[in-house]
Amino acid sequence: GNSVTQMEGPVTLSEEAFLTINCTYTATGYPSLFWYVQYPGEGLQLLLKATKADDKGSNKGFEATYRKETTSFHLEKGSVQVSDSAVYFCALRRVPPEGNEKLTFGTGTRLTIIP
Amino acid sequence: DAGVIQSPRHEVTEMGQEVTLRCKPISGHNSLFWYRQTMMRGLELLIYFNNNVPIDDSGMPEDRFSAKMPNASFSTLKIQPSEPRDSAVYFCASSFDRGWGNTGELFFGEGSRLTVL
């Protein structure tokens, strides 16, 4: 079945540091890949997405590239801010016409940015 | 545009009581998902519906849990009787799934935090 493995947390960085959160996946076919973010006390928000190999999703300075050859979708940001402190979830989903499945999440990585 | 709307936002109840959580998906969306989040188990899918029909309920923990979607704009998740181990945040999410050209993202509500004493 489908699965997502992401970097164990927690991760603590200083403001303006470079961020990488690793994510690899197992799935048949060509799933869509996502990063969701959950700020304290809130629900999950879509941060970025990619729907096919070599696509790059980007939003709010974050980027991730869909790498079919390495089955990876690592999240990066060049200079983090205190406001980026949150829990980040990597996820995948096979969608029509390949299938109609649930969103499979990784375990989440808690990121804390210190001033 | 209104997002996914869940109610109540917070519920505190005593063991043995019935709990009903409600969800209004985004208008026009045809798939609806119920997730549960706890520190111990992370995010777990409980059930999801497509065009109001349950597609996968393998995540529903036991017979105490039931979910319905009587129409495209409303769903309920019921726990009867509730137990302390049901304490969690319950999220509803919706998506628009069509035959081709899907991106598949889910839109989440803000969650219902349930505490069973």
PDB file of C-alpha atoms in Angstrom, chain A residues 32 34 36 38 41-46 49 51 89 93 95-97 100-107 110, chain B residues 9 31 33 35 37 43 45 48 50 55-56 91 95 97-100 102-110:
ATOM      1  CA  SER A  32      -0.093  13.678  -6.215  1.00  0.00           C
ATOM      2  CA  PHE A  34       1.576  17.516  -0.858  1.00  0.00           C
ATOM      3  CA  TYR A  36       0.515  20.496   4.675  1.00  0.00           C
ATOM      4  CA  GLN A  38      -0.436  22.923  10.969  1.00  0.00           C
ATOM      5  CA  GLY A  41      -4.204  25.227  17.658  1.00  0.00           C
ATOM      6  CA  GLU A  42      -5.272  25.242  14.019  1.00  0.00           C
ATOM      7  CA  GLY A  43      -6.277  22.813  11.306  1.00  0.00           C
ATOM      8  CA  LEU A  44      -4.152  21.661   8.403  1.00  0.00           C
ATOM      9  CA  GLN A  45      -3.488  24.017   5.529  1.00  0.00           C
ATOM     10  CA  LEU A  46      -2.132  23.073   2.154  1.00  0.00           C
ATOM     11  CA  LYS A  49       1.633  20.467  -4.064  1.00  0.00           C
ATOM     12  CA  THR A  51       1.041  16.394  -9.394  1.00  0.00           C
ATOM     13  CA  PHE A  89       3.136  16.932   7.087  1.00  0.00           C
ATOM     14  CA  ARG A  93      -2.856  10.725  -2.759  1.00  0.00           C
ATOM     15  CA  VAL A  95      -6.583  10.472  -7.566  1.00  0.00           C
ATOM     16  CA  PRO A  96      -8.894   9.727 -10.490  1.00  0.00           C
ATOM     17  CA  PRO A  97      -8.363   8.324 -13.012  1.00  0.00           C
ATOM     18  CA  ASN A 100      -9.765   7.538  -5.600  1.00  0.00           C
ATOM     19  CA  GLU A 101      -7.965   7.113  -2.351  1.00  0.00           C
ATOM     20  CA  LYS A 102      -7.440   8.706   0.992  1.00  0.00           C
ATOM     21  CA  LEU A 103      -4.692  11.203   1.683  1.00  0.00           C
ATOM     22  CA  THR A 104      -1.812   9.255   3.282  1.00  0.00           C
ATOM     23  CA  PHE A 105       0.180  11.349   5.743  1.00  0.00           C
ATOM     24  CA  GLY A 106       3.650  11.108   7.162  1.00  0.00           C
ATOM     25  CA  THR A 107       4.031  11.375  10.919  1.00  0.00           C
ATOM     26  CA  ARG A 110       7.605  19.792  14.369  1.00  0.00           C
TER      27      ARG A 110
ATOM     28  CA  ARG B   9     -15.142  23.465  18.039  1.00  0.00           C
ATOM     29  CA  SER B  31     -15.548  13.785  -1.409  1.00  0.00           C
ATOM     30  CA  PHE B  33     -13.127  12.722   4.897  1.00  0.00           C
ATOM     31  CA  TYR B  35      -9.665  12.240  10.335  1.00  0.00           C
ATOM     32  CA  GLN B  37      -5.520  13.400  15.424  1.00  0.00           C
ATOM     33  CA  LEU B  43      -3.472  11.626  11.875  1.00  0.00           C
ATOM     34  CA  LEU B  45      -8.399   8.440   8.502  1.00  0.00           C
ATOM     35  CA  TYR B  48     -14.383   8.853   3.628  1.00  0.00           C
ATOM     36  CA  ASN B  50     -17.527  10.031  -2.381  1.00  0.00           C
ATOM     37  CA  ILE B  55     -15.964   4.344   0.219  1.00  0.00           C
ATOM     38  CA  ASP B  56     -13.577   3.305   2.962  1.00  0.00           C
ATOM     39  CA  PHE B  91     -10.975  16.927  11.442  1.00  0.00           C
ATOM     40  CA  SER B  95     -12.151  17.689  -1.994  1.00  0.00           C
ATOM     41  CA  ASP B  97     -12.647  14.721  -7.374  1.00  0.00           C
ATOM     42  CA  ARG B  98     -13.558  14.375 -11.021  1.00  0.00           C
ATOM     43  CA  GLY B  99     -12.623  11.990 -13.774  1.00  0.00           C
ATOM     44  CA  TRP B 100      -9.567  13.801 -15.110  1.00  0.00           C
ATOM     45  CA  ASN B 102      -7.507  16.152 -10.444  1.00  0.00           C
ATOM     46  CA  THR B 103      -4.878  17.551  -8.163  1.00  0.00           C
ATOM     47  CA  GLY B 104      -6.405  15.786  -5.191  1.00  0.00           C
ATOM     48  CA  GLU B 105      -5.834  18.283  -2.414  1.00  0.00           C
ATOM     49  CA  LEU B 106      -8.008  18.148   0.648  1.00  0.00           C
ATOM     50  CA  PHE B 107      -9.348  21.240   2.387  1.00  0.00           C
ATOM     51  CA  PHE B 108      -9.557  20.860   6.142  1.00  0.00           C
ATOM     52  CA  GLY B 109     -11.846  22.346   8.724  1.00  0.00           C
ATOM     53  CA  GLU B 110     -10.484  23.764  11.949  1.00  0.00           C
TER      54      GLU B 110
END
